[in-house]
């Protein structure tokens, strides 16, 4: 592992600060004494009350300052960068969700493409020392070789959401090439835990199980996911943030490796490397909640994939860390939070 690089001084801009991963990351950065600029538009893709509750926890800290605005508002984004001049940027804001991208593609084009362009321009013109941005395991699309490795080609997306995340990687690489912007893309694998997103399986399952309602089990349960606990995701993000991307001195343009580049751009998987069958995950959830699930077995949904599994060797080599929280432990923590928040 290369020697660590001293992070630049100055505030850190975190977009999507009221989101699941963003709020957890802000808490971690504030706890270690960083000044954090939070950005979020608090949209209604899912319950804004949950976003407000996350945000309220952050606003207890004097080191946190919040801006409510849309990524696609170019003038507002330019003004934000000019006023705040963040030393580093963690870009987590996006229109999320694979299935919703089939219903409202325009939202993904505006937020994930136009909005990301504004982030890149802000970093370029105002001297950000490192951009860390959220990609997704969805970029692997139709790839069936497991586990997924960063060196694999990702040219067969099966949803518009995945295509926008692949586009983000290409856009960031271009800015690294043209302007020397250090940029690191992180492909997150099925993140879960306390304060999670209500549109994702763990929250949907918990709500239905405790209400005595059927849970929707797609592809008749023949699916597996690399469920990754939120604390592990945050640890990986922070370590990558503290070590700006550098050019790969061994990069071979005659046999290019998609994971690295001749410019300061890197891409890493962040996953638990322990893919779990969906029915097994449901069983762990039942045990943690103390209630059996009623299962409604349904066909595969458009834009979905049967399995994900992360190879995290590159991440571990780069920052000395890879996710490791067992699902039994992570789901137990999630279930405890869920009862305390929703049933209090």
XYZ file of C-alpha atoms in Angstrom:
344
model
C 0.000 0.000 0.000
C 1.328 3.423 -0.977
C 2.089 5.922 1.761
C -0.904 8.046 2.784
C -1.317 11.566 1.444
C -2.031 14.368 3.919
C -5.602 15.544 3.291
C -5.959 19.225 2.356
C -7.226 21.615 5.004
C -10.621 23.220 4.644
C -14.269 22.207 4.685
C -15.657 19.074 3.069
C -18.738 19.330 0.859
C -21.057 16.326 1.184
C -23.916 16.212 -1.294
C -26.943 14.129 -0.359
C -26.231 15.045 3.264
C -29.788 14.208 4.382
C -29.666 10.837 2.635
C -28.895 7.458 4.157
C -25.169 7.263 3.400
C -24.657 11.028 3.355
C -25.987 11.604 6.872
C -23.949 8.722 8.299
C -20.821 10.054 6.597
C -21.418 13.596 7.866
C -21.766 12.282 11.419
C -18.453 10.474 11.104
C -16.644 13.495 9.671
C -18.064 15.842 12.304
C -17.050 13.417 15.060
C -13.433 13.693 14.001
C -13.538 17.489 13.940
C -14.063 18.241 10.257
C -16.056 21.225 9.015
C -18.829 19.859 6.809
C -20.948 21.643 4.227
C -24.097 19.634 3.599
C -26.175 19.866 0.429
C -29.535 18.240 -0.253
C -32.778 19.150 -1.992
C -34.926 17.108 0.429
C -37.074 15.815 -2.429
C -40.065 13.543 -1.964
C -38.727 10.407 -3.684
C -39.238 8.931 -0.235
C -40.572 10.334 3.046
C -38.938 13.755 3.593
C -39.636 13.409 7.321
C -36.901 10.769 7.559
C -34.492 13.076 5.756
C -35.413 15.912 8.109
C -34.823 13.658 11.112
C -31.345 12.745 9.850
C -30.618 16.399 9.159
C -31.745 17.461 12.628
C -29.095 15.189 14.144
C -26.388 16.840 12.042
C -27.497 20.380 12.804
C -26.687 19.857 16.471
C -23.017 20.303 15.498
C -21.449 23.753 15.113
C -19.213 22.263 12.420
C -22.125 21.601 10.067
C -23.644 24.077 7.631
C -26.528 23.129 5.334
C -27.629 24.304 1.885
C -30.927 23.208 0.365
C -30.691 23.297 -3.430
C -30.909 21.173 -6.564
C -27.811 19.784 -8.259
C -29.237 20.657 -11.674
C -29.400 24.361 -10.779
C -26.116 25.385 -12.382
C -26.092 28.976 -11.141
C -26.802 27.969 -7.552
C -24.151 25.239 -7.633
C -21.542 27.631 -9.029
C -22.394 30.157 -6.312
C -22.122 27.486 -3.615
C -18.635 26.436 -4.733
C -17.513 30.046 -5.023
C -18.753 30.906 -1.528
C -17.685 27.762 0.332
C -14.581 26.686 -1.646
C -14.565 23.108 -0.301
C -11.163 21.458 -0.004
C -12.689 18.057 -0.763
C -16.033 16.868 -2.091
C -17.994 13.673 -1.450
C -20.757 13.479 -4.026
C -23.530 11.141 -2.868
C -26.616 13.016 -4.080
C -28.401 11.365 -6.993
C -31.760 10.181 -8.163
C -31.592 6.661 -6.773
C -33.532 3.483 -7.483
C -33.359 1.026 -10.352
C -37.100 0.479 -10.822
C -38.016 4.169 -10.608
C -35.653 4.883 -13.516
C -38.105 3.004 -15.748
C -40.921 5.323 -14.677
C -39.210 8.702 -14.591
C -36.046 8.699 -16.744
C -35.913 12.503 -16.926
C -35.183 12.715 -13.194
C -32.079 10.564 -13.651
C -30.815 12.553 -16.614
C -31.190 15.855 -14.776
C -29.831 14.831 -11.366
C -27.292 12.145 -12.224
C -25.888 13.599 -15.440
C -26.535 17.350 -15.502
C -26.084 17.600 -11.730
C -22.859 15.625 -11.761
C -21.549 17.918 -14.466
C -22.084 20.858 -12.119
C -20.159 19.055 -9.376
C -17.230 18.451 -11.731
C -17.234 22.080 -12.868
C -17.300 23.295 -9.263
C -14.343 21.087 -8.363
C -12.452 22.207 -11.455
C -12.904 25.953 -11.006
C -12.495 26.134 -7.230
C -9.524 23.896 -6.527
C -11.074 20.893 -4.790
C -8.232 18.590 -3.807
C -10.196 15.355 -4.200
C -13.613 14.307 -5.452
C -15.062 11.068 -4.109
C -18.308 10.135 -5.821
C -20.885 7.369 -5.513
C -21.087 4.857 -8.301
C -22.987 1.590 -7.917
C -22.748 -2.176 -8.260
C -25.532 -1.704 -10.820
C -22.892 -0.763 -13.407
C -21.990 -4.456 -13.724
C -25.388 -4.995 -15.341
C -25.501 -8.137 -17.449
C -22.101 -9.351 -16.232
C -22.473 -12.874 -14.819
C -18.876 -13.492 -13.712
C -18.674 -13.473 -9.911
C -17.363 -11.803 -7.906
C -17.512 -8.492 -9.751
C -14.057 -6.947 -10.164
C -13.154 -3.395 -11.107
C -11.061 -4.738 -13.978
C -14.238 -6.157 -15.597
C -15.828 -4.277 -18.481
C -19.144 -2.627 -17.549
C -20.627 -1.992 -20.961
C -23.974 -3.769 -20.578
C -26.195 -1.825 -18.123
C -29.737 -3.112 -17.650
C -31.279 0.095 -16.246
C -30.993 3.795 -16.920
C -29.858 4.267 -13.320
C -26.888 1.977 -13.999
C -26.134 3.788 -17.246
C -25.988 7.152 -15.453
C -23.557 5.754 -12.887
C -21.312 4.381 -15.630
C -21.520 7.785 -17.311
C -20.414 9.430 -14.051
C -17.281 7.287 -14.028
C -16.475 8.316 -17.599
C -17.153 12.003 -16.873
C -14.920 11.980 -13.783
C -12.125 10.243 -15.700
C -12.339 12.938 -18.372
C -11.975 15.742 -15.814
C -9.040 13.919 -14.233
C -7.442 13.714 -17.682
C -8.137 17.292 -18.779
C -7.750 19.187 -15.514
C -5.793 16.902 -13.174
C -8.746 16.548 -10.758
C -8.115 13.627 -8.378
C -11.330 11.600 -8.420
C -12.344 8.292 -6.844
C -15.504 6.413 -7.786
C -16.982 3.977 -5.260
C -19.287 1.192 -6.397
C -21.580 0.573 -3.427
C -23.192 -2.852 -2.971
C -26.706 -3.021 -1.387
C -26.211 -0.787 1.636
C -28.400 -1.383 4.700
C -28.537 -0.410 8.354
C -30.097 2.120 10.744
C -31.607 5.216 9.100
C -31.817 3.348 5.785
C -33.824 4.183 2.680
C -37.524 3.213 2.877
C -37.569 2.121 -0.777
C -34.952 -0.603 -0.256
C -35.614 -4.221 0.682
C -34.594 -4.198 4.389
C -36.962 -1.333 5.211
C -39.749 -2.703 3.015
C -39.375 -6.130 4.618
C -39.330 -4.816 8.187
C -42.423 -2.686 7.679
C -44.414 -5.495 6.077
C -43.299 -8.187 8.537
C -44.253 -6.141 11.584
C -47.558 -5.150 9.975
C -48.402 -8.775 9.154
C -48.445 -7.992 5.433
C -46.845 -10.005 2.594
C -43.348 -9.071 1.459
C -42.665 -9.073 -2.282
C -39.955 -11.623 -3.082
C -38.825 -11.156 -6.670
C -37.566 -13.871 -9.009
C -39.326 -16.292 -6.619
C -36.477 -15.814 -4.151
C -33.750 -16.952 -6.552
C -31.594 -13.903 -5.913
C -28.535 -13.020 -3.888
C -27.101 -9.707 -2.799
C -23.855 -8.528 -1.266
C -25.546 -6.765 1.657
C -23.103 -4.193 3.078
C -23.541 -2.556 6.468
C -23.620 1.244 6.584
C -20.687 1.620 9.016
C -18.470 -0.351 6.645
C -19.498 1.866 3.750
C -18.678 5.008 5.724
C -15.307 3.624 6.790
C -14.430 2.881 3.187
C -15.541 6.334 2.018
C -13.526 8.127 4.694
C -10.383 6.157 3.994
C -10.662 6.806 0.278
C -11.395 10.482 0.894
C -8.190 10.755 2.929
C -6.126 9.217 0.123
C -6.619 11.130 -3.131
C -6.514 9.148 -6.340
C -3.228 9.074 -8.209
C -2.243 7.974 -11.684
C -1.308 4.311 -11.998
C 2.373 4.194 -13.030
C 1.828 0.690 -14.424
C -1.153 1.632 -16.576
C -0.746 0.110 -20.029
C -2.649 1.911 -22.822
C -2.183 -1.148 -25.018
C -4.022 -3.280 -22.460
C -5.991 -0.766 -20.386
C -7.310 -1.780 -16.970
C -10.763 -0.205 -16.359
C -10.024 0.019 -12.621
C -7.116 2.451 -12.922
C -5.854 5.109 -15.300
C -2.859 7.078 -16.480
C -4.533 10.051 -14.743
C -5.584 10.539 -11.086
C -8.809 8.563 -11.289
C -9.595 5.298 -9.470
C -12.657 3.088 -9.100
C -13.263 0.689 -6.186
C -15.927 -1.762 -5.097
C -17.245 -1.380 -1.546
C -19.139 -4.553 -0.723
C -19.197 -7.152 2.030
C -17.777 -9.896 -0.229
C -20.295 -12.255 1.402
C -23.194 -12.561 -1.058
C -26.317 -13.764 0.736
C -29.299 -15.561 -0.819
C -32.385 -13.393 -0.496
C -34.351 -16.079 1.356
C -31.530 -16.396 3.877
C -31.546 -12.635 4.415
C -35.294 -12.759 5.011
C -34.737 -15.492 7.587
C -32.199 -13.327 9.428
C -34.683 -10.444 9.360
C -37.445 -12.669 10.776
C -35.173 -13.753 13.617
C -34.120 -10.179 14.413
C -37.715 -8.918 14.464
C -39.081 -12.023 16.197
C -41.873 -12.337 13.627
C -42.293 -14.641 10.597
C -42.680 -13.145 7.149
C -45.537 -13.788 4.732
C -43.884 -14.181 1.346
C -45.410 -13.223 -1.977
C -43.246 -14.871 -4.631
C -43.138 -12.774 -7.795
C -41.269 -12.772 -11.133
C -38.067 -10.851 -11.810
C -38.517 -7.116 -12.259
C -37.252 -5.231 -15.337
C -33.863 -3.635 -14.776
C -32.950 -5.980 -11.919
C -30.164 -8.585 -11.739
C -30.128 -11.995 -10.075
C -26.921 -11.650 -8.089
C -24.210 -9.271 -6.945
C -20.890 -10.051 -5.282
C -17.960 -7.704 -4.699
C -14.262 -8.359 -5.095
C -12.730 -5.817 -2.694
C -9.058 -6.762 -3.046
C -8.251 -3.462 -4.767
C -9.911 -1.408 -2.012
C -8.067 -3.313 0.691
C -4.746 -2.872 -1.111
C -5.367 0.863 -1.505
C -6.623 1.841 1.979
C -6.116 -1.259 4.138
C -9.810 -1.889 4.727
C -12.640 -3.983 3.377
C -16.214 -4.358 4.725
C -16.679 -7.265 7.105
C -19.843 -6.890 9.248
C -21.827 -10.190 9.254
C -25.465 -9.824 8.230
C -26.646 -11.328 11.534
C -24.947 -8.484 13.392
C -25.924 -5.765 10.932
C -29.564 -6.818 10.666
C -29.861 -7.024 14.464
C -28.667 -3.415 14.737
C -31.024 -2.376 11.968
C -34.011 -4.121 13.603
C -33.286 -2.468 16.952
C -33.179 0.970 15.285
C -36.305 0.276 13.235
C -38.377 -0.560 16.308
C -37.052 2.412 18.265
C -37.700 4.874 15.410
C -40.980 3.660 13.915
C -42.611 2.008 16.923
C -41.558 4.471 19.621
